[in-house]
């Protein structure tokens, strides 16, 4: 796989598909529903797969972080057959990451 590095204050994100409440309720009840593509909610979160060259961005966002963004933010791109979203730093609302577990040193 090629190394991808966005330039400047940008990140590449692999979108996390949102859970559709109606479809989830139908599945829970053991039913099925056909939902048109236009009626599905747009993704508003994703996993960071590449971080740009901006030092301030690199201070706040790392590969593997989960970011929250507006549903119409960024540009949709397809790289090597993978649908990704390219976001600018100002479009990121929240960054979530797993805390490092403290080591139990004796």
N, CA, C and O of each residue as an XYZ file, in Angstrom:
424
protein
N       0.845     -1.188      0.000
C       0.000      0.000      0.000
C       0.883      1.240      0.000
O       1.920      1.275      0.661
N       0.471      2.240     -0.733
C       1.210      3.494     -0.811
C       1.016      4.304      0.461
O      -0.013      4.197      1.128
N       2.019      5.117      0.791
C       1.912      6.011      1.939
C       1.164      7.259      1.495
O       1.531      7.891      0.504
N       0.113      7.613      2.232
C      -0.670      8.808      1.924
C      -0.395      9.843      2.996
O      -0.475      9.539      4.186
N      -0.071     11.065      2.589
C       0.200     12.137      3.535
C      -0.500     13.390      3.018
O      -0.029     14.008      2.064
N      -1.629     13.777      3.642
C      -2.290     15.012      3.230
C      -1.367     16.202      3.484
O      -0.575     16.188      4.426
N      -1.469     17.208      2.661
C      -0.643     18.397      2.835
C      -1.356     19.424      3.695
O      -2.577     19.566      3.630
N      -0.582     20.139      4.502
C      -1.139     21.217      5.321
C      -2.031     20.705      6.433
O      -1.831     19.600      6.939
N      -3.027     21.514      6.819
C      -3.892     21.167      7.957
C      -5.069     20.277      7.556
O      -6.227     20.642      7.761
N      -4.768     19.106      6.983
C      -5.820     18.200      6.523
C      -5.594     16.800      7.086
O      -4.471     16.417      7.414
N      -6.689     16.049      7.189
C      -6.609     14.643      7.585
C      -7.434     13.807      6.617
O      -8.385     14.301      6.012
N      -7.068     12.549      6.476
C      -7.876     11.585      5.730
C      -8.579     10.698      6.738
O      -7.963     10.188      7.675
N      -9.885     10.517      6.535
C     -10.726      9.803      7.488
C     -11.490      8.699      6.778
O     -12.039      8.901      5.695
N     -11.518      7.524      7.406
C     -12.377      6.436      6.944
C     -13.685      6.568      7.715
O     -13.708      6.425      8.937
N     -14.763      6.838      7.004
C     -16.046      7.120      7.655
C     -16.577      5.912      8.419
O     -16.399      4.765      8.007
N     -17.229      6.196      9.531
C     -17.926      5.177     10.311
C     -19.409      5.340     10.002
O     -19.994      6.395     10.249
N     -20.007      4.286      9.459
C     -21.416      4.377      9.066
C     -22.299      4.588     10.291
O     -22.181      3.859     11.276
N     -23.182      5.579     10.236
C     -24.073      5.827     11.375
C     -25.141      4.743     11.483
O     -25.480      4.082     10.502
N     -25.656      4.578     12.681
C     -26.731      3.611     12.909
C     -28.054      4.298     12.630
O     -28.372      5.325     13.230
N     -28.814      3.733     11.726
C     -30.135      4.255     11.384
C     -31.120      3.738     12.428
O     -31.314      2.528     12.542
N     -31.743      4.633     13.190
C     -32.642      4.243     14.286
C     -33.807      3.376     13.816
O     -34.175      2.414     14.491
N     -34.384      3.709     12.675
C     -35.540      2.956     12.172
C     -35.124      1.535     11.807
O     -35.776      0.569     12.203
N     -34.046      1.416     11.058
C     -33.571      0.094     10.656
C     -33.162     -0.728     11.874
O     -33.435     -1.927     11.933
N     -32.504     -0.087     12.851
C     -32.093     -0.792     14.071
C     -33.312     -1.305     14.838
O     -33.295     -2.424     15.352
N     -34.363     -0.499     14.917
C     -35.588     -0.916     15.618
C     -36.252     -2.087     14.897
O     -36.743     -3.016     15.539
N     -36.268     -2.044     13.567
C     -36.842     -3.146     12.799
C     -36.053     -4.435     13.035
O     -36.641     -5.496     13.243
N     -34.714     -4.341     13.002
C     -33.887     -5.530     13.216
C     -34.107     -6.104     14.607
O     -34.161     -7.322     14.780
N     -34.235     -5.228     15.597
C     -34.455     -5.674     16.973
C     -35.777     -6.431     17.087
O     -35.892     -7.380     17.862
N     -36.777     -6.002     16.307
C     -38.086     -6.648     16.331
C     -38.139     -7.879     15.421
O     -39.168     -8.550     15.341
N     -37.022     -8.175     14.732
C     -36.986     -9.332     13.851
C     -37.609     -9.062     12.494
O     -37.953    -10.000     11.774
N     -37.757     -7.804     12.136
C     -38.336     -7.416     10.856
C     -37.244     -6.887      9.943
O     -36.109     -6.674     10.369
N     -37.600     -6.678      8.684
C     -36.647     -6.053      7.764
C     -37.327     -4.875      7.086
O     -38.546     -4.856      6.913
N     -36.525     -3.902      6.708
C     -37.054     -2.702      6.060
C     -36.133     -2.312      4.919
O     -34.919     -2.500      4.989
N     -36.722     -1.770      3.876
C     -35.953     -1.251      2.754
C     -35.883      0.260      2.926
O     -36.909      0.941      2.937
N     -34.664      0.780      3.060
C     -34.464      2.216      3.242
C     -33.713      2.737      2.027
O     -32.629      2.254      1.701
N     -34.291      3.716      1.365
C     -33.636      4.303      0.203
C     -32.339      4.979      0.619
O     -32.224      5.490      1.733
N     -31.370      4.979     -0.278
C     -30.059      5.571      0.000
C     -30.171      7.038      0.406
O     -29.425      7.498      1.271
N     -31.094      7.778     -0.209
C     -31.245      9.209      0.108
C     -31.810      9.431      1.505
O     -31.676     10.524      2.056
N     -32.440      8.412      2.086
C     -33.014      8.543      3.424
C     -32.078      8.073      4.537
O     -32.404      8.199      5.717
N     -30.925      7.537      4.167
C     -29.973      7.086      5.180
C     -29.226      8.298      5.737
O     -28.930      9.236      4.997
N     -28.922      8.282      7.029
C     -28.169      9.399      7.604
C     -26.735      9.422      7.072
O     -26.138      8.375      6.820
N     -26.192     10.633      6.907
C     -24.818     10.783      6.440
C     -23.852     10.579      7.607
O     -24.180     10.906      8.747
N     -22.665     10.039      7.327
C     -21.681      9.835      8.394
C     -21.237     11.157      9.018
O     -21.092     12.163      8.322
N     -21.023     11.147     10.328
C     -20.518     12.324     11.038
C     -19.338     11.964     11.937
O     -18.940     12.752     12.795
N     -18.785     10.774     11.737
C     -17.598     10.384     12.490
C     -16.739      9.478     11.620
O     -17.213      8.884     10.652
N     -15.477      9.387     11.983
C     -14.586      8.541     11.214
C     -13.274      8.306     11.926
O     -12.930      8.995     12.885
N     -12.542      7.306     11.430
C     -11.238      6.962     11.991
C     -10.153      7.616     11.143
O     -10.147      7.484      9.919
N      -9.241      8.318     11.795
C      -8.159      9.020     11.103
C      -7.159      7.996     10.581
O      -6.644      7.176     11.341
N      -6.885      8.050      9.268
C      -5.907      7.128      8.698
C      -4.638      7.842      8.247
O      -3.613      7.196      8.030
N      -4.693      9.178      8.101
C      -3.497      9.945      7.741
C      -3.653     11.376      8.231
O      -4.734     11.960      8.145
N      -2.557     11.937      8.748
C      -2.553     13.296      9.288
C      -1.618     14.144      8.441
O      -0.526     13.708      8.076
N      -2.059     15.370      8.130
C      -1.286     16.285      7.301
C      -0.020     16.798      7.954
O       0.350     16.372      9.048
N       0.644     17.722      7.264
C       1.966     18.200      7.658
C       1.942     19.385      8.618
O       3.003     19.816      9.071
N       0.783     19.919      8.939
C       0.683     21.080      9.821
C       1.061     20.691     11.258
O       0.476     19.760     11.811
N       2.039     21.396     11.878
C       2.475     21.043     13.242
C       1.365     21.155     14.292
O       1.287     20.318     15.190
N       0.513     22.168     14.194
C      -0.571     22.319     15.172
C      -1.567     21.166     15.056
O      -2.036     20.645     16.067
N      -1.885     20.772     13.835
C      -2.781     19.634     13.614
C      -2.179     18.365     14.212
O      -2.876     17.602     14.881
N      -0.888     18.136     13.973
C      -0.220     16.939     14.477
C      -0.183     16.899     16.000
O      -0.091     15.827     16.597
N      -0.254     18.070     16.625
C      -0.275     18.145     18.085
C      -1.601     17.627     18.656
O      -1.636     17.084     19.760
N      -2.693     17.801     17.893
C      -4.027     17.476     18.396
C      -4.618     16.178     17.851
O      -5.453     15.560     18.512
N      -4.205     15.759     16.672
C      -4.821     14.602     16.010
C      -3.738     13.591     15.638
O      -2.675     13.959     15.138
N      -4.025     12.305     15.890
C      -3.104     11.222     15.545
C      -3.833     10.174     14.718
O      -5.061     10.086     14.748
N      -3.072      9.390     13.987
C      -3.666      8.271     13.255
C      -4.317      7.330     14.261
O      -3.755      7.058     15.322
N      -5.503      6.835     13.922
C      -6.237      5.934     14.804
C      -7.269      6.638     15.668
O      -8.148      5.987     16.233
N      -7.175      7.975     15.781
C      -8.171      8.732     16.542
C      -9.523      8.663     15.844
O      -9.596      8.458     14.633
N     -10.582      8.833     16.609
C     -11.930      8.964     16.053
C     -12.281     10.444     16.117
O     -12.159     11.075     17.167
N     -12.719     10.995     14.982
C     -13.091     12.410     14.938
C     -14.571     12.553     14.611
O     -15.156     11.726     13.911
N     -15.161     13.627     15.137
C     -16.552     13.977     14.861
C     -16.522     15.218     13.982
O     -15.738     16.137     14.219
N     -17.385     15.242     12.960
C     -17.434     16.370     12.034
C     -18.859     16.548     11.539
O     -19.696     15.663     11.719
N     -19.138     17.679     10.919
C     -20.457     17.957     10.356
C     -20.697     17.046      9.152
O     -19.750     16.673      8.460
N     -21.946     16.689      8.900
C     -22.240     15.736      7.825
C     -21.885     16.239      6.432
O     -21.740     15.431      5.516
N     -21.742     17.541      6.245
C     -21.395     18.072      4.925
C     -19.962     18.583      4.864
O     -19.599     19.264      3.905
N     -19.142     18.275      5.858
C     -17.753     18.742      5.902
C     -16.872     17.953      4.952
O     -17.164     16.807      4.611
N     -15.794     18.585      4.535
C     -14.747     17.907      3.790
C     -15.103     17.552      2.365
O     -16.142     17.943      1.834
N     -14.200     16.793      1.765
C     -14.355     16.329      0.388
C     -14.322     14.812      0.376
O     -13.463     14.199      1.009
N     -15.249     14.213     -0.338
C     -15.264     12.762     -0.485
C     -14.300     12.385     -1.599
O     -14.371     12.922     -2.704
N     -13.394     11.453     -1.299
C     -12.420     10.995     -2.282
C     -12.374      9.472     -2.257
O     -12.730      8.844     -1.260
N     -11.933      8.894     -3.358
C     -11.733      7.447     -3.421
C     -10.262      7.227     -3.737
O      -9.771      7.653     -4.782
N      -9.560      6.558     -2.825
C      -8.140      6.286     -2.996
C      -7.946      4.782     -2.926
O      -8.278      4.146     -1.925
N      -7.402      4.219     -4.004
C      -7.193      2.773     -4.121
C      -8.471      1.997     -3.830
O      -8.434      0.949     -3.184
N      -9.602      2.512     -4.306
C     -10.885      1.849     -4.144
C     -11.544      2.046     -2.793
O     -12.635      1.526     -2.560
N     -10.908      2.785     -1.899
C     -11.462      3.035     -0.557
C     -12.119      4.408     -0.527
O     -11.475      5.403     -0.861
N     -13.394      4.482     -0.132
C     -14.027      5.797      0.015
C     -13.532      6.462      1.303
O     -13.679      5.907      2.392
N     -12.949      7.646      1.170
C     -12.411      8.388      2.302
C     -12.957      9.805      2.281
O     -13.520     10.254      1.283
N     -12.782     10.500      3.394
C     -13.160     11.909      3.460
C     -11.926     12.700      3.880
O     -11.252     12.357      4.850
N     -11.644     13.759      3.138
C     -10.528     14.644      3.443
C     -11.096     15.859      4.173
O     -11.893     16.612      3.613
N     -10.677     16.046      5.430
C     -11.181     17.137      6.262
C     -10.070     18.128      6.553
O      -8.904     17.752      6.673
N     -10.439     19.395      6.666
C      -9.492     20.405      7.118
C      -9.591     20.515      8.633
O     -10.604     20.149      9.228
N      -8.535     21.021      9.247
C      -8.440     21.101     10.706
C      -9.641     21.810     11.319
O     -10.163     21.365     12.341
N     -10.087     22.907     10.708
C     -11.196     23.679     11.288
C     -12.541     22.961     11.188
O     -13.507     23.388     11.820
N     -12.627     21.878     10.409
C     -13.879     21.134     10.274
C     -14.039     20.045     11.341
O     -15.113     19.458     11.471
N     -12.985     19.779     12.096
C     -13.035     18.756     13.145
C     -13.696     19.352     14.379
O     -13.270     20.394     14.877
N     -14.741     18.686     14.872
C     -15.469     19.168     16.051
C     -14.879     18.567     17.325
O     -14.655     19.280     18.303
N     -14.629     17.260     17.314
C     -14.144     16.560     18.504
C     -13.163     15.464     18.101
O     -13.309     14.845     17.047
N     -12.165     15.231     18.947
C     -11.217     14.136     18.751
C     -11.349     13.189     19.941
O     -11.331     13.620     21.094
N     -11.482     11.899     19.651
C     -11.596     10.890     20.701
C     -10.480      9.877     20.515
O     -10.219      9.420     19.402
N      -9.825      9.532     21.615
C      -8.802      8.487     21.539
C      -8.795      7.702     22.837
O      -9.237      8.189     23.878
N      -8.293      6.491     22.760
C      -8.154      5.651     23.947
C      -7.021      6.206     24.796
O      -5.952      6.529     24.278
N      -7.253      6.318     26.101
C      -6.200      6.764     27.003
C      -5.200      5.641     27.201
O      -5.563      4.467     27.267
N      -3.936      6.022     27.293
C      -2.908      5.028     27.581
C      -3.082      4.565     29.020
O      -3.202      5.375     29.938
N      -3.093      3.263     29.198
C      -3.261      2.720     30.544
C      -1.967      2.918     31.323
O      -0.887      2.608     30.822
N      -2.071      3.434     32.550
C      -0.851      3.631     33.337
C      -0.215      2.295     33.693
O      -0.898      1.337     34.057
N       1.103      2.253     33.581
C       1.791      1.009     33.919
C       1.892      0.889     35.430
O       2.075      1.882     36.134
N       1.773     -0.315     35.910
C       1.823     -0.540     37.358
C       3.262     -0.840     37.766
O       3.640     -1.993     37.974
N       4.054      0.227     37.875
C       5.458      0.076     38.271
C       5.551     -0.094     39.781
O       4.873      0.600     40.539
N       6.386     -1.010     40.202
C       6.520     -1.260     41.642
C       7.620     -0.441     42.238
O       7.871     -0.526     43.440
